[in-house]
Amino acid sequence: AQTVTQSQPEMSVQEAETVTLSCTYDTSESDYYLFWYKQPPSRQMILVIRQEAYKQQNATENRFSVNFQKAAKSFSLKISDSQLGDAAMYFCAYRGAGNMLTFGGGTRLMVKP
Amino acid sequence: EAQVTQNPRYLITVTGKKLTVTCSQNMNHEYMSWYRQDPGLGLRQIYYSMNVEVTDKGDVPEGYKVSRKEKRNFPLILESPSPNQTSLYFCASRPGLAGLNEQFFGPGTRLTVL
């Protein structure tokens, strides 16, 4: 079974600075999909960014980008120009051929004004 | 508005009292699933359904039942709840099985079993 590990339970960043959240996963599959979800205090799960494993180019969505290292099985999220509204739990998730979405344990991001 | 709805949003119950959490989506999605969220463990899949009358177990199915009689509804049933089922529950749906399809989540149901 696939596992997803987020080694940083908590992170903090100064407003307007850049922060990187780590995610590693374990899989024997060659074709799969990776996601980052944001969960603000409202508890709503919001898709931030997604990446297809066969695409070498790193995905980017405005201030959010990923560093996808397939050989290292690493999928980190970089948030640039951090804003107070970025404060939330962030979950990394993996979907392979089995279609099940497997989540990491989450990283709580705090943004300091 | 395209959405996944869950009811109730909050529920406090006692051990052994059967309960149902409803889930409905208005996007005509084939795939629906249930997750539970616990601190440090992220979200874990309980059950999923690829279409009407097709359901299968996820990672943590013990103590739960589901049914998919209509495409839009996917209720989660706890026949005899126990305190270890105290958790935050999410229903989700997505259109078909294409891997990059976005999964849409409901607002969550906070369940406490005393």
mmCIF file with all atom_site columns, N, CA and C in Angstrom, chain B residues 4-7 20-25 32-34 67 70-76 90-93 104 106:
data_model
loop_
_atom_site.group_PDB
_atom_site.id
_atom_site.type_symbol
_atom_site.label_atom_id
_atom_site.label_alt_id
_atom_site.label_comp_id
_atom_site.label_asym_id
_atom_site.label_entity_id
_atom_site.label_seq_id
_atom_site.pdbx_PDB_ins_code
_atom_site.Cartn_x
_atom_site.Cartn_y
_atom_site.Cartn_z
_atom_site.occupancy
_atom_site.B_iso_or_equiv
_atom_site.pdbx_formal_charge
_atom_site.auth_seq_id
_atom_site.auth_comp_id
_atom_site.auth_asym_id
_atom_site.auth_atom_id
_atom_site.pdbx_PDB_model_num
ATOM 1  N N  . VAL B 1 4   ? -21.107 19.405 -2.653 1.00 0.00 ? 4   VAL B N  1
ATOM 2  C CA . VAL B 1 4   ? -21.356 18.189 -1.901 1.00 0.00 ? 4   VAL B CA 1
ATOM 3  C C  . VAL B 1 4   ? -21.898 18.621 -0.542 1.00 0.00 ? 4   VAL B C  1
ATOM 4  N N  . THR B 1 5   ? -23.031 18.076 -0.167 1.00 0.00 ? 5   THR B N  1
ATOM 5  C CA . THR B 1 5   ? -23.621 18.448 1.111  1.00 0.00 ? 5   THR B CA 1
ATOM 6  C C  . THR B 1 5   ? -23.637 17.242 2.039  1.00 0.00 ? 5   THR B C  1
ATOM 7  N N  . GLN B 1 6   ? -23.469 17.520 3.314  1.00 0.00 ? 6   GLN B N  1
ATOM 8  C CA . GLN B 1 6   ? -23.496 16.488 4.346  1.00 0.00 ? 6   GLN B CA 1
ATOM 9  C C  . GLN B 1 6   ? -24.414 16.943 5.474  1.00 0.00 ? 6   GLN B C  1
ATOM 10 N N  . ASN B 1 7   ? -25.110 15.991 6.059  1.00 0.00 ? 7   ASN B N  1
ATOM 11 C CA . ASN B 1 7   ? -25.922 16.272 7.240  1.00 0.00 ? 7   ASN B CA 1
ATOM 12 C C  . ASN B 1 7   ? -25.937 15.070 8.177  1.00 0.00 ? 7   ASN B C  1
ATOM 13 N N  . THR B 1 20  ? -26.987 7.648  10.906 1.00 0.00 ? 20  THR B N  1
ATOM 14 C CA . THR B 1 20  ? -26.685 7.788  9.481  1.00 0.00 ? 20  THR B CA 1
ATOM 15 C C  . THR B 1 20  ? -26.264 9.214  9.205  1.00 0.00 ? 20  THR B C  1
ATOM 16 N N  . VAL B 1 21  ? -25.177 9.355  8.471  1.00 0.00 ? 21  VAL B N  1
ATOM 17 C CA . VAL B 1 21  ? -24.740 10.659 7.982  1.00 0.00 ? 21  VAL B CA 1
ATOM 18 C C  . VAL B 1 21  ? -25.023 10.686 6.477  1.00 0.00 ? 21  VAL B C  1
ATOM 19 N N  . THR B 1 22  ? -25.802 11.648 6.062  1.00 0.00 ? 22  THR B N  1
ATOM 20 C CA . THR B 1 22  ? -26.174 11.696 4.647  1.00 0.00 ? 22  THR B CA 1
ATOM 21 C C  . THR B 1 22  ? -25.144 12.485 3.849  1.00 0.00 ? 22  THR B C  1
ATOM 22 N N  . CYS B 1 23  ? -25.033 12.148 2.579  1.00 0.00 ? 23  CYS B N  1
ATOM 23 C CA . CYS B 1 23  ? -24.150 12.838 1.653  1.00 0.00 ? 23  CYS B CA 1
ATOM 24 C C  . CYS B 1 23  ? -24.851 12.910 0.313  1.00 0.00 ? 23  CYS B C  1
ATOM 25 N N  . SER B 1 24  ? -24.827 14.087 -0.292 1.00 0.00 ? 24  SER B N  1
ATOM 26 C CA . SER B 1 24  ? -25.465 14.259 -1.589 1.00 0.00 ? 24  SER B CA 1
ATOM 27 C C  . SER B 1 24  ? -24.627 15.204 -2.441 1.00 0.00 ? 24  SER B C  1
ATOM 28 N N  . GLN B 1 25  ? -24.526 14.880 -3.731 1.00 0.00 ? 25  GLN B N  1
ATOM 29 C CA . GLN B 1 25  ? -23.814 15.758 -4.659 1.00 0.00 ? 25  GLN B CA 1
ATOM 30 C C  . GLN B 1 25  ? -24.698 16.049 -5.871 1.00 0.00 ? 25  GLN B C  1
ATOM 31 N N  . MET B 1 32  ? -17.865 8.428  -5.551 1.00 0.00 ? 32  MET B N  1
ATOM 32 C CA . MET B 1 32  ? -18.077 9.058  -4.253 1.00 0.00 ? 32  MET B CA 1
ATOM 33 C C  . MET B 1 32  ? -17.332 8.253  -3.196 1.00 0.00 ? 32  MET B C  1
ATOM 34 N N  . SER B 1 33  ? -16.951 8.944  -2.123 1.00 0.00 ? 33  SER B N  1
ATOM 35 C CA . SER B 1 33  ? -16.201 8.258  -1.079 1.00 0.00 ? 33  SER B CA 1
ATOM 36 C C  . SER B 1 33  ? -16.403 8.930  0.267  1.00 0.00 ? 33  SER B C  1
ATOM 37 N N  . TRP B 1 34  ? -16.067 8.208  1.322  1.00 0.00 ? 34  TRP B N  1
ATOM 38 C CA . TRP B 1 34  ? -16.106 8.711  2.686  1.00 0.00 ? 34  TRP B CA 1
ATOM 39 C C  . TRP B 1 34  ? -14.721 8.598  3.303  1.00 0.00 ? 34  TRP B C  1
ATOM 40 N N  . SER B 1 67  ? -24.274 2.671  1.299  1.00 0.00 ? 67  SER B N  1
ATOM 41 C CA . SER B 1 67  ? -25.116 2.193  0.209  1.00 0.00 ? 67  SER B CA 1
ATOM 42 C C  . SER B 1 67  ? -25.119 3.249  -0.887 1.00 0.00 ? 67  SER B C  1
ATOM 43 N N  . GLU B 1 70  ? -28.785 5.593  -5.377 1.00 0.00 ? 70  GLU B N  1
ATOM 44 C CA . GLU B 1 70  ? -28.948 6.638  -6.384 1.00 0.00 ? 70  GLU B CA 1
ATOM 45 C C  . GLU B 1 70  ? -27.576 7.262  -6.615 1.00 0.00 ? 70  GLU B C  1
ATOM 46 N N  . LYS B 1 71  ? -27.397 7.815  -7.802 1.00 0.00 ? 71  LYS B N  1
ATOM 47 C CA . LYS B 1 71  ? -26.097 8.358  -8.145 1.00 0.00 ? 71  LYS B CA 1
ATOM 48 C C  . LYS B 1 71  ? -25.708 9.514  -7.231 1.00 0.00 ? 71  LYS B C  1
ATOM 49 N N  . ARG B 1 72  ? -26.651 10.323 -6.825 1.00 0.00 ? 72  ARG B N  1
ATOM 50 C CA . ARG B 1 72  ? -26.327 11.530 -6.093 1.00 0.00 ? 72  ARG B CA 1
ATOM 51 C C  . ARG B 1 72  ? -26.111 11.309 -4.594 1.00 0.00 ? 72  ARG B C  1
ATOM 52 N N  . ASN B 1 73  ? -26.581 10.205 -4.042 1.00 0.00 ? 73  ASN B N  1
ATOM 53 C CA . ASN B 1 73  ? -26.544 10.016 -2.584 1.00 0.00 ? 73  ASN B CA 1
ATOM 54 C C  . ASN B 1 73  ? -25.639 8.862  -2.169 1.00 0.00 ? 73  ASN B C  1
ATOM 55 N N  . PHE B 1 74  ? -24.933 9.080  -1.060 1.00 0.00 ? 74  PHE B N  1
ATOM 56 C CA . PHE B 1 74  ? -24.004 8.052  -0.578 1.00 0.00 ? 74  PHE B CA 1
ATOM 57 C C  . PHE B 1 74  ? -23.956 8.138  0.950  1.00 0.00 ? 74  PHE B C  1
ATOM 58 N N  . PRO B 1 75  ? -24.953 7.618  1.638  1.00 0.00 ? 75  PRO B N  1
ATOM 59 C CA . PRO B 1 75  ? -25.001 7.732  3.098  1.00 0.00 ? 75  PRO B CA 1
ATOM 60 C C  . PRO B 1 75  ? -24.000 6.818  3.792  1.00 0.00 ? 75  PRO B C  1
ATOM 61 N N  . LEU B 1 76  ? -23.522 7.279  4.924  1.00 0.00 ? 76  LEU B N  1
ATOM 62 C CA . LEU B 1 76  ? -22.619 6.506  5.782  1.00 0.00 ? 76  LEU B CA 1
ATOM 63 C C  . LEU B 1 76  ? -23.403 6.075  7.013  1.00 0.00 ? 76  LEU B C  1
ATOM 64 N N  . PHE B 1 90  ? -15.673 13.249 6.222  1.00 0.00 ? 90  PHE B N  1
ATOM 65 C CA . PHE B 1 90  ? -15.859 13.961 4.964  1.00 0.00 ? 90  PHE B CA 1
ATOM 66 C C  . PHE B 1 90  ? -16.397 13.022 3.901  1.00 0.00 ? 90  PHE B C  1
ATOM 67 N N  . CYS B 1 91  ? -17.373 13.519 3.183  1.00 0.00 ? 91  CYS B N  1
ATOM 68 C CA . CYS B 1 91  ? -17.835 12.875 1.968  1.00 0.00 ? 91  CYS B CA 1
ATOM 69 C C  . CYS B 1 91  ? -17.196 13.608 0.793  1.00 0.00 ? 91  CYS B C  1
ATOM 70 N N  . ALA B 1 92  ? -16.913 12.890 -0.283 1.00 0.00 ? 92  ALA B N  1
ATOM 71 C CA . ALA B 1 92  ? -16.293 13.519 -1.444 1.00 0.00 ? 92  ALA B CA 1
ATOM 72 C C  . ALA B 1 92  ? -16.818 12.881 -2.714 1.00 0.00 ? 92  ALA B C  1
ATOM 73 N N  . SER B 1 93  ? -16.733 13.613 -3.811 1.00 0.00 ? 93  SER B N  1
ATOM 74 C CA . SER B 1 93  ? -17.135 13.058 -5.101 1.00 0.00 ? 93  SER B CA 1
ATOM 75 C C  . SER B 1 93  ? -16.210 13.585 -6.186 1.00 0.00 ? 93  SER B C  1
ATOM 76 N N  . PHE B 1 104 ? -14.110 16.736 -5.013 1.00 0.00 ? 104 PHE B N  1
ATOM 77 C CA . PHE B 1 104 ? -14.836 17.785 -4.301 1.00 0.00 ? 104 PHE B CA 1
ATOM 78 C C  . PHE B 1 104 ? -15.284 17.235 -2.947 1.00 0.00 ? 104 PHE B C  1
ATOM 79 N N  . GLY B 1 106 ? -17.295 17.558 0.834  1.00 0.00 ? 106 GLY B N  1
ATOM 80 C CA . GLY B 1 106 ? -18.345 18.179 1.607  1.00 0.00 ? 106 GLY B CA 1
ATOM 81 C C  . GLY B 1 106 ? -17.754 18.976 2.758  1.00 0.00 ? 106 GLY B C  1
#
